[in-house]
mmCIF file of C-alpha atoms in Angstrom:
data_model
loop_
_atom_site.group_PDB
_atom_site.id
_atom_site.type_symbol
_atom_site.label_atom_id
_atom_site.label_comp_id
_atom_site.label_asym_id
_atom_site.label_seq_id
_atom_site.Cartn_x
_atom_site.Cartn_y
_atom_site.Cartn_z
ATOM 1 C CA MET A 1 63.046 128.097 95.226
ATOM 2 C CA LYS A 2 60.640 129.836 92.861
ATOM 3 C CA LEU A 3 61.022 129.837 89.095
ATOM 4 C CA THR A 4 60.070 132.826 86.976
ATOM 5 C CA LEU A 5 58.029 131.154 84.269
ATOM 6 C CA ASN A 6 58.420 133.833 81.616
ATOM 7 C CA LYS A 7 62.175 133.290 81.723
ATOM 8 C CA ILE A 8 61.872 129.623 80.724
ATOM 9 C CA VAL A 9 62.024 130.582 77.072
ATOM 10 C CA ASP A 10 61.193 128.443 74.020
ATOM 11 C CA SER A 11 59.149 126.043 76.137
ATOM 12 C CA LYS A 12 55.530 125.338 76.918
ATOM 13 C CA VAL A 13 54.918 125.204 80.658
ATOM 14 C CA TYR A 14 52.004 123.570 82.460
ATOM 15 C CA LYS A 15 51.371 124.260 86.143
ATOM 16 C CA SER A 16 49.495 122.459 88.896
ATOM 17 C CA LYS A 17 49.164 123.454 92.547
ATOM 18 C CA LYS A 18 52.478 121.848 93.493
ATOM 19 C CA GLY A 19 54.568 121.683 90.340
ATOM 20 C CA MET A 20 55.218 122.320 86.692
ATOM 21 C CA LEU A 21 55.666 120.295 83.529
ATOM 22 C CA ILE A 22 58.041 121.837 80.988
ATOM 23 C CA GLN A 23 57.979 120.758 77.363
ATOM 24 C CA GLY A 24 61.439 120.444 75.892
ATOM 25 C CA ASN A 25 64.755 118.618 76.042
ATOM 26 C CA SER A 26 65.470 118.515 79.770
ATOM 27 C CA ILE A 27 69.236 118.168 79.439
ATOM 28 C CA GLU A 28 69.592 121.109 77.064
ATOM 29 C CA LEU A 29 67.275 123.246 79.187
ATOM 30 C CA LEU A 30 68.965 122.376 82.475
ATOM 31 C CA GLN A 31 72.373 123.167 80.992
ATOM 32 C CA ASN A 32 71.515 126.363 79.117
ATOM 33 C CA ASN A 33 68.506 128.060 80.719
ATOM 34 C CA LYS A 34 69.576 130.581 83.354
ATOM 35 C CA GLU A 35 66.249 130.453 85.161
ATOM 36 C CA LEU A 36 66.451 126.668 85.555
ATOM 37 C CA SER A 37 69.941 127.028 87.020
ATOM 38 C CA LYS A 38 68.091 128.006 90.221
ATOM 39 C CA LEU A 39 67.366 124.301 90.640
ATOM 40 C CA LYS A 40 71.039 123.493 91.263
ATOM 41 C CA GLY A 41 71.586 122.124 94.741
ATOM 42 C CA LYS A 42 67.860 122.326 95.525
ATOM 43 C CA VAL A 43 66.470 118.984 94.289
ATOM 44 C CA ASN A 44 65.834 116.419 97.021
ATOM 45 C CA LEU A 45 65.004 113.552 94.664
ATOM 46 C CA ILE A 46 65.537 112.934 90.967
ATOM 47 C CA ILE A 47 63.494 109.906 90.006
ATOM 48 C CA THR A 48 63.137 108.755 86.433
ATOM 49 C CA SER A 49 62.919 105.909 83.989
ATOM 50 C CA PRO A 50 65.033 107.112 81.052
ATOM 51 C CA PRO A 51 64.653 105.596 77.578
ATOM 52 C CA PHE A 52 66.016 102.044 77.818
ATOM 53 C CA PRO A 53 69.042 100.955 75.728
ATOM 54 C CA LEU A 54 67.006 98.896 73.270
ATOM 55 C CA ASN A 55 68.212 97.617 69.900
ATOM 56 C CA ASN A 56 65.208 99.050 68.077
ATOM 57 C CA LYS A 57 63.995 102.627 68.077
ATOM 58 C CA LYS A 58 60.786 103.173 70.054
ATOM 59 C CA GLN A 59 58.255 105.958 69.624
ATOM 60 C CA TYR A 60 59.298 107.558 72.915
ATOM 61 C CA GLY A 61 62.876 107.950 71.628
ATOM 62 C CA ASN A 62 66.009 106.093 72.633
ATOM 63 C CA GLU A 63 69.666 105.948 71.677
ATOM 64 C CA LYS A 64 71.426 102.640 70.994
ATOM 65 C CA GLY A 65 74.730 100.983 71.915
ATOM 66 C CA GLU A 66 77.761 103.173 72.522
ATOM 67 C CA GLU A 67 75.749 106.298 71.717
ATOM 68 C CA TYR A 68 73.398 105.428 74.554
ATOM 69 C CA LYS A 69 76.254 104.832 76.997
ATOM 70 C CA ASP A 70 77.907 108.156 76.129
ATOM 71 C CA TRP A 71 74.587 109.967 76.482
ATOM 72 C CA PHE A 72 73.809 108.278 79.816
ATOM 73 C CA ILE A 73 77.189 108.906 81.407
ATOM 74 C CA LYS A 74 77.072 112.606 80.483
ATOM 75 C CA LEU A 75 73.983 112.900 82.703
ATOM 76 C CA ALA A 76 76.080 112.279 85.835
ATOM 77 C CA PRO A 77 77.461 115.797 86.485
ATOM 78 C CA ILE A 78 74.170 117.412 85.442
ATOM 79 C CA PHE A 79 72.212 115.350 87.964
ATOM 80 C CA SER A 80 74.876 115.753 90.648
ATOM 81 C CA ASP A 81 74.716 119.557 90.338
ATOM 82 C CA LEU A 82 70.937 119.493 90.741
ATOM 83 C CA LEU A 83 70.919 117.383 93.908
ATOM 84 C CA ALA A 84 70.894 118.809 97.407
ATOM 85 C CA ASP A 85 73.796 117.515 99.502
ATOM 86 C CA ASP A 86 71.557 114.833 101.033
ATOM 87 C CA GLY A 87 69.478 114.303 97.887
ATOM 88 C CA SER A 88 69.024 111.072 95.941
ATOM 89 C CA LEU A 89 68.936 109.973 92.321
ATOM 90 C CA VAL A 90 66.735 106.952 91.533
ATOM 91 C CA ILE A 91 66.907 105.430 88.051
ATOM 92 C CA GLU A 92 64.880 102.516 86.714
ATOM 93 C CA ILE A 93 66.445 100.755 83.741
ATOM 94 C CA GLY A 94 65.876 97.486 81.925
ATOM 95 C CA ASN A 95 68.286 94.918 80.588
ATOM 96 C CA ALA A 96 69.874 95.195 77.157
ATOM 97 C CA TRP A 97 70.690 92.483 74.620
ATOM 98 C CA GLU A 98 73.337 92.257 71.924
ATOM 99 C CA PRO A 99 71.946 92.992 68.435
ATOM 100 C CA GLU A 100 70.826 89.819 66.635
ATOM 101 C CA ARG A 101 72.420 87.612 69.305
ATOM 102 C CA PRO A 102 70.861 85.666 72.219
ATOM 103 C CA VAL A 103 73.410 87.293 74.510
ATOM 104 C CA GLN A 104 72.678 89.793 77.241
ATOM 105 C CA SER A 105 74.543 93.058 76.850
ATOM 106 C CA LEU A 106 76.665 94.637 79.573
ATOM 107 C CA LEU A 107 75.570 98.073 78.400
ATOM 108 C CA HIS A 108 73.365 98.891 81.391
ATOM 109 C CA LEU A 109 76.169 97.883 83.779
ATOM 110 C CA GLU A 110 78.675 99.988 81.854
ATOM 111 C CA CYS A 111 76.235 102.890 82.120
ATOM 112 C CA LEU A 112 76.004 102.478 85.884
ATOM 113 C CA LEU A 113 79.774 102.228 86.322
ATOM 114 C CA GLY A 114 80.325 105.213 84.031
ATOM 115 C CA MET A 115 77.865 107.315 86.001
ATOM 116 C CA VAL A 116 79.167 106.557 89.500
ATOM 117 C CA LYS A 117 82.801 106.803 88.380
ATOM 118 C CA HIS A 118 82.367 110.078 86.492
ATOM 119 C CA PRO A 119 85.225 112.320 87.719
ATOM 120 C CA GLU A 120 83.041 115.442 87.792
ATOM 121 C CA ALA A 121 80.016 113.996 89.559
ATOM 122 C CA ASN A 122 81.120 112.466 92.902
ATOM 123 C CA LEU A 123 78.297 109.912 92.863
ATOM 124 C CA ARG A 124 78.056 106.490 94.452
ATOM 125 C CA LEU A 125 75.601 103.561 94.302
ATOM 126 C CA ILE A 126 73.739 103.420 97.616
ATOM 127 C CA GLN A 127 71.625 100.329 96.888
ATOM 128 C CA GLU A 128 70.160 98.375 93.990
ATOM 129 C CA PHE A 129 66.507 97.323 93.866
ATOM 130 C CA ILE A 130 64.823 94.813 91.576
ATOM 131 C CA CYS A 131 61.314 95.415 90.239
ATOM 132 C CA TYR A 132 59.752 92.117 89.129
ATOM 133 C CA ASN A 133 56.678 92.191 86.904
ATOM 134 C CA PRO A 134 55.301 88.758 85.886
ATOM 135 C CA SER A 135 52.890 90.431 83.436
ATOM 136 C CA LYS A 136 55.657 91.709 81.160
ATOM 137 C CA LEU A 137 55.382 90.472 77.589
ATOM 138 C CA PRO A 138 57.932 87.789 76.636
ATOM 139 C CA SER A 139 61.170 89.453 75.621
ATOM 140 C CA PRO A 140 63.530 89.430 73.859
ATOM 141 C CA ALA A 141 60.852 88.003 71.554
ATOM 142 C CA GLN A 142 63.240 86.512 68.977
ATOM 143 C CA TRP A 143 64.991 84.371 71.590
ATOM 144 C CA VAL A 144 62.015 83.647 73.856
ATOM 145 C CA THR A 145 58.930 83.050 71.699
ATOM 146 C CA VAL A 146 60.399 82.409 68.233
ATOM 147 C CA ASN A 147 63.549 80.380 68.789
ATOM 148 C CA ARG A 148 62.753 79.512 72.439
ATOM 149 C CA LEU A 149 66.342 79.745 73.585
ATOM 150 C CA ARG A 150 65.977 82.111 76.550
ATOM 151 C CA THR A 151 63.608 82.782 79.441
ATOM 152 C CA VAL A 152 61.411 85.870 79.796
ATOM 153 C CA ASP A 153 63.234 89.040 80.824
ATOM 154 C CA SER A 154 60.787 89.993 83.578
ATOM 155 C CA TYR A 155 62.470 92.561 85.799
ATOM 156 C CA THR A 156 64.078 95.974 85.784
ATOM 157 C CA HIS A 157 66.939 97.391 87.837
ATOM 158 C CA VAL A 158 66.351 100.363 90.118
ATOM 159 C CA TRP A 159 69.516 102.162 91.185
ATOM 160 C CA TRP A 160 69.554 104.430 94.217
ATOM 161 C CA ILE A 161 72.476 106.824 93.784
ATOM 162 C CA SER A 162 73.674 109.808 95.801
ATOM 163 C CA LYS A 163 76.642 112.154 96.147
ATOM 164 C CA ASN A 164 76.668 111.511 99.906
ATOM 165 C CA ASP A 165 77.089 108.242 101.805
ATOM 166 C CA PHE A 166 74.158 109.268 104.000
ATOM 167 C CA PRO A 167 71.377 110.736 101.844
ATOM 168 C CA LYS A 168 68.088 111.561 103.528
ATOM 169 C CA ALA A 169 66.214 108.285 104.046
ATOM 170 C CA ASP A 170 63.819 106.760 106.566
ATOM 171 C CA ASN A 171 62.717 103.158 106.077
ATOM 172 C CA SER A 172 60.134 103.488 108.864
ATOM 173 C CA LYS A 173 58.018 105.497 106.380
ATOM 174 C CA VAL A 174 57.808 102.599 103.906
ATOM 175 C CA LEU A 175 57.107 99.596 106.097
ATOM 176 C CA ARG A 176 55.425 96.551 104.597
ATOM 177 C CA PRO A 177 52.667 94.606 106.392
ATOM 178 C CA TYR A 178 53.747 91.951 108.856
ATOM 179 C CA SER A 179 53.415 88.339 107.788
ATOM 180 C CA LYS A 180 50.646 86.300 109.394
ATOM 181 C CA SER A 181 53.235 84.375 111.438
ATOM 182 C CA MET A 182 54.740 87.633 112.724
ATOM 183 C CA GLU A 183 51.295 88.934 113.652
ATOM 184 C CA LYS A 184 50.735 85.746 115.676
ATOM 185 C CA LEU A 185 54.147 86.126 117.340
ATOM 186 C CA LEU A 186 53.356 89.697 118.381
ATOM 187 C CA LYS A 187 50.028 88.580 119.792
ATOM 188 C CA ARG A 188 51.634 85.620 121.582
ATOM 189 C CA GLN A 189 54.631 87.676 122.795
ATOM 190 C CA SER A 190 56.973 84.694 122.800
ATOM 191 C CA TYR A 191 59.283 82.812 120.433
ATOM 192 C CA ASN A 192 62.323 80.535 120.471
ATOM 193 C CA SER A 193 65.335 82.713 121.150
ATOM 194 C CA GLY A 194 68.957 81.656 121.187
ATOM 195 C CA LYS A 195 71.610 80.746 118.658
ATOM 196 C CA ARG A 196 70.600 79.795 115.113
ATOM 197 C CA PRO A 197 72.460 77.465 112.680
ATOM 198 C CA SER A 198 73.597 80.648 110.911
ATOM 199 C CA GLU A 199 75.338 81.530 114.231
ATOM 200 C CA HIS A 200 73.096 84.560 114.714
ATOM 201 C CA GLN A 201 72.160 85.089 118.353
ATOM 202 C CA ILE A 202 68.440 85.875 118.639
ATOM 203 C CA SER A 203 67.640 87.825 121.787
ATOM 204 C CA GLU A 204 64.666 87.026 124.020
ATOM 205 C CA LYS A 205 62.734 90.234 123.291
ATOM 206 C CA GLY A 206 64.229 91.506 120.035
ATOM 207 C CA PHE A 207 61.157 90.641 117.945
ATOM 208 C CA LEU A 208 58.396 91.433 120.410
ATOM 209 C CA LYS A 209 57.981 95.147 119.689
ATOM 210 C CA ASP A 210 55.264 96.126 117.208
ATOM 211 C CA ASN A 211 56.864 98.675 114.865
ATOM 212 C CA GLY A 212 53.815 98.939 112.632
ATOM 213 C CA GLY A 213 55.246 96.675 109.958
ATOM 214 C CA SER A 214 58.431 95.030 108.758
ATOM 215 C CA ILE A 215 61.303 96.722 106.955
ATOM 216 C CA ALA A 216 60.880 96.781 103.173
ATOM 217 C CA HIS A 217 62.994 94.554 100.936
ATOM 218 C CA ASN A 218 64.892 95.704 97.857
ATOM 219 C CA PHE A 219 62.798 93.343 95.724
ATOM 220 C CA PHE A 220 59.452 94.631 94.451
ATOM 221 C CA GLU A 221 57.070 91.836 93.531
ATOM 222 C CA MET A 222 54.514 93.882 91.593
ATOM 223 C CA GLU A 223 52.214 90.864 91.349
ATOM 224 C CA ALA A 224 52.151 87.620 93.297
ATOM 225 C CA ILE A 225 54.724 85.003 92.353
ATOM 226 C CA ASP A 226 52.836 82.466 94.465
ATOM 227 C CA GLU A 227 49.046 82.966 94.419
ATOM 228 C CA LYS A 228 48.762 81.194 97.770
ATOM 229 C CA ARG A 229 51.014 83.753 99.454
ATOM 230 C CA ASP A 230 50.179 87.382 100.141
ATOM 231 C CA VAL A 231 52.297 89.990 98.370
ATOM 232 C CA ARG A 232 53.649 92.141 101.199
ATOM 233 C CA LEU A 233 54.579 95.314 99.379
ATOM 234 C CA PRO A 234 54.988 98.508 101.409
ATOM 235 C CA HIS A 235 51.705 100.363 101.819
ATOM 236 C CA SER A 236 53.071 103.160 99.631
ATOM 237 C CA VAL A 237 53.435 100.791 96.668
ATOM 238 C CA LEU A 238 49.938 99.305 97.000
ATOM 239 C CA SER A 239 48.798 97.618 93.770
ATOM 240 C CA PHE A 240 49.882 100.512 91.548
ATOM 241 C CA SER A 241 51.082 98.391 88.614
ATOM 242 C CA ASN A 242 50.772 99.022 84.892
ATOM 243 C CA THR A 243 48.160 96.260 84.616
ATOM 244 C CA ASN A 244 45.635 98.070 86.815
ATOM 245 C CA SER A 245 42.890 98.453 84.217
ATOM 246 C CA ASN A 246 40.610 100.317 86.627
ATOM 247 C CA ASP A 247 43.122 103.144 87.041
ATOM 248 C CA TYR A 248 41.577 106.559 86.197
ATOM 249 C CA PHE A 249 44.337 107.377 83.714
ATOM 250 C CA LEU A 250 43.979 104.155 81.719
ATOM 251 C CA LYS A 251 40.192 104.299 81.823
ATOM 252 C CA THR A 252 40.179 107.869 80.486
ATOM 253 C CA CYS A 253 42.731 107.024 77.790
ATOM 254 C CA ARG A 254 40.461 104.216 76.580
ATOM 255 C CA GLU A 255 37.465 106.539 76.500
ATOM 256 C CA LYS A 256 39.395 109.132 74.480
ATOM 257 C CA GLY A 257 41.000 106.608 72.127
ATOM 258 C CA ILE A 258 44.498 107.451 73.405
ATOM 259 C CA THR A 259 47.285 104.862 73.309
ATOM 260 C CA PRO A 260 49.084 105.234 76.671
ATOM 261 C CA HIS A 261 52.845 105.671 76.891
ATOM 262 C CA PRO A 262 54.273 102.144 76.415
ATOM 263 C CA ALA A 263 56.937 102.390 79.119
ATOM 264 C CA ARG A 264 55.222 104.013 82.075
ATOM 265 C CA MET A 265 57.071 103.926 85.382
ATOM 266 C CA SER A 266 55.108 102.141 88.109
ATOM 267 C CA GLY A 267 53.294 104.624 90.316
ATOM 268 C CA GLY A 268 53.836 102.310 93.263
ATOM 269 C CA LEU A 269 57.581 102.436 92.705
ATOM 270 C CA VAL A 270 57.492 106.239 92.537
ATOM 271 C CA ASN A 271 55.367 106.413 95.698
ATOM 272 C CA PHE A 272 57.837 104.223 97.558
ATOM 273 C CA PHE A 273 60.915 106.306 96.836
ATOM 274 C CA ILE A 274 59.170 109.639 97.372
ATOM 275 C CA GLN A 275 58.040 108.539 100.822
ATOM 276 C CA PHE A 276 61.306 106.766 101.610
ATOM 277 C CA LEU A 277 63.683 109.556 100.555
ATOM 278 C CA THR A 278 61.813 112.856 100.928
ATOM 279 C CA ASP A 279 59.639 114.856 103.312
ATOM 280 C CA GLU A 280 56.521 116.876 102.580
ATOM 281 C CA GLY A 281 57.455 120.120 100.844
ATOM 282 C CA ASP A 282 60.646 118.684 99.299
ATOM 283 C CA LEU A 283 61.385 119.041 95.583
ATOM 284 C CA VAL A 284 61.211 116.070 93.186
ATOM 285 C CA LEU A 285 62.388 116.209 89.555
ATOM 286 C CA ASP A 286 61.856 113.874 86.601
ATOM 287 C CA PRO A 287 63.855 114.772 83.463
ATOM 288 C CA PHE A 288 62.153 112.143 81.242
ATOM 289 C CA SER A 289 58.625 112.121 82.559
ATOM 290 C CA GLY A 290 56.554 110.604 79.736
ATOM 291 C CA SER A 291 52.933 110.791 80.912
ATOM 292 C CA ASN A 292 54.240 112.255 84.204
ATOM 293 C CA THR A 293 53.552 109.524 86.719
ATOM 294 C CA THR A 294 56.243 111.148 88.885
ATOM 295 C CA GLY A 295 54.512 114.531 88.998
ATOM 296 C CA TYR A 296 51.154 112.914 89.711
ATOM 297 C CA CYS A 297 52.471 110.843 92.632
ATOM 298 C CA THR A 298 54.468 113.785 93.987
ATOM 299 C CA GLU A 299 51.411 116.043 93.897
ATOM 300 C CA LYS A 300 49.348 113.482 95.826
ATOM 301 C CA LEU A 301 52.110 113.141 98.433
ATOM 302 C CA ASN A 302 52.333 116.912 98.995
ATOM 303 C CA ARG A 303 55.793 117.525 97.564
ATOM 304 C CA LYS A 304 56.856 120.091 94.965
ATOM 305 C CA TRP A 305 57.869 118.844 91.542
ATOM 306 C CA VAL A 306 59.364 119.752 88.161
ATOM 307 C CA SER A 307 59.078 117.410 85.177
ATOM 308 C CA PHE A 308 60.251 117.580 81.576
ATOM 309 C CA GLU A 309 58.896 115.898 78.454
ATOM 310 C CA VAL A 310 59.689 116.439 74.782
ATOM 311 C CA LYS A 311 56.724 114.836 73.019
ATOM 312 C CA GLU A 312 53.434 116.717 72.741
ATOM 313 C CA ASP A 313 51.423 113.460 72.823
ATOM 314 C CA TYR A 314 52.780 112.533 76.220
ATOM 315 C CA ILE A 315 52.213 116.054 77.541
ATOM 316 C CA GLU A 316 48.553 115.595 76.678
ATOM 317 C CA GLN A 317 48.542 112.250 78.471
ATOM 318 C CA ALA A 318 49.980 113.982 81.529
ATOM 319 C CA ARG A 319 47.090 116.437 81.391
ATOM 320 C CA VAL A 320 44.698 113.482 81.290
ATOM 321 C CA ARG A 321 46.410 112.052 84.361
ATOM 322 C CA PHE A 322 46.073 115.353 86.231
ATOM 323 C CA SER A 323 42.402 115.671 85.303
ATOM 324 C CA ASP A 324 41.720 112.989 87.922
ATOM 325 C CA PRO A 325 38.891 114.538 90.005
ATOM 326 C CA LEU A 326 40.346 113.056 93.174
ATOM 327 C CA LEU A 327 43.537 115.077 92.662
ATOM 328 C CA LYS A 328 41.805 118.464 92.255
ATOM 329 C CA SER A 329 44.911 119.950 90.676
ATOM 330 C CA PRO A 330 44.672 120.113 86.862
ATOM 331 C CA LEU A 331 47.659 120.958 84.675
ATOM 332 C CA LYS A 332 47.049 124.383 83.168
ATOM 333 C CA LYS A 333 49.056 125.776 80.278
ATOM 334 C CA ILE A 334 50.893 128.965 81.199
ATOM 335 C CA LYS A 335 51.866 131.645 78.691
ATOM 336 C CA VAL A 336 55.600 132.399 78.930
#
């Protein structure tokens, strides 16, 4: 699949070695631009963190309430058309709260149900993941820090969706390190087999093979819950959290006096799903890319990518991200 850049009209396009960032409304462009219709059925992974259904407008743009739900559900057939038959859609979304009430909204759940039940999309929820971040600021602030009626909302949902019961996936590519006790067991080559109180029958040799790590969980602990216990994230996730102040992108933003996008998707999360659900050379798309963490991670992992972003400020932040000398693949503006 090769796009003819001069046919992506009314848009600024920025290219790297592996992908392109298109400035504009992704949904309008994907629906109406004939050149972008070439993407249909070719995308192996759509991964994105769309604007959350918050009660207050944010600078990165977001709808509210029923308007948000209608907007979200209409994405279903658009995304389904883009996906290859064994492709995946991964969406990170936060919780919502009822306006001026200490009551959690069902809006995000209604969005999920509306998407997977859309009659024109043929989608289904493959698995839900939870991304826990103990460094998140206390929210909803009114009910946590002012009135002190609720606990901190400290996690986001990550939905893995596909139009096939068996999308491309390989959990052996995203193994997490073995625990210290498992490392000792493998070295010792013995353990207590037999029947457990749970009635599971543990075989004599079932846990003696070294597979290079243990199978990842669907819970991402971005920082340690217990400081005395090692966080065993998959190697692909590493410590790529939004609090990593030594990150090249954040360091350069500080030097240039740039305020980074306030709702950046975790690079570790993006790394995980790219490695879990795609192969080198596959195509990854992010329709709401912000500062383009998705494109950056995809480039480093040797996949092709297409990202969209409306705001000029965030396009410039993406260019900062791609100026990383270790990447050696700057985003260059193309005349179209």
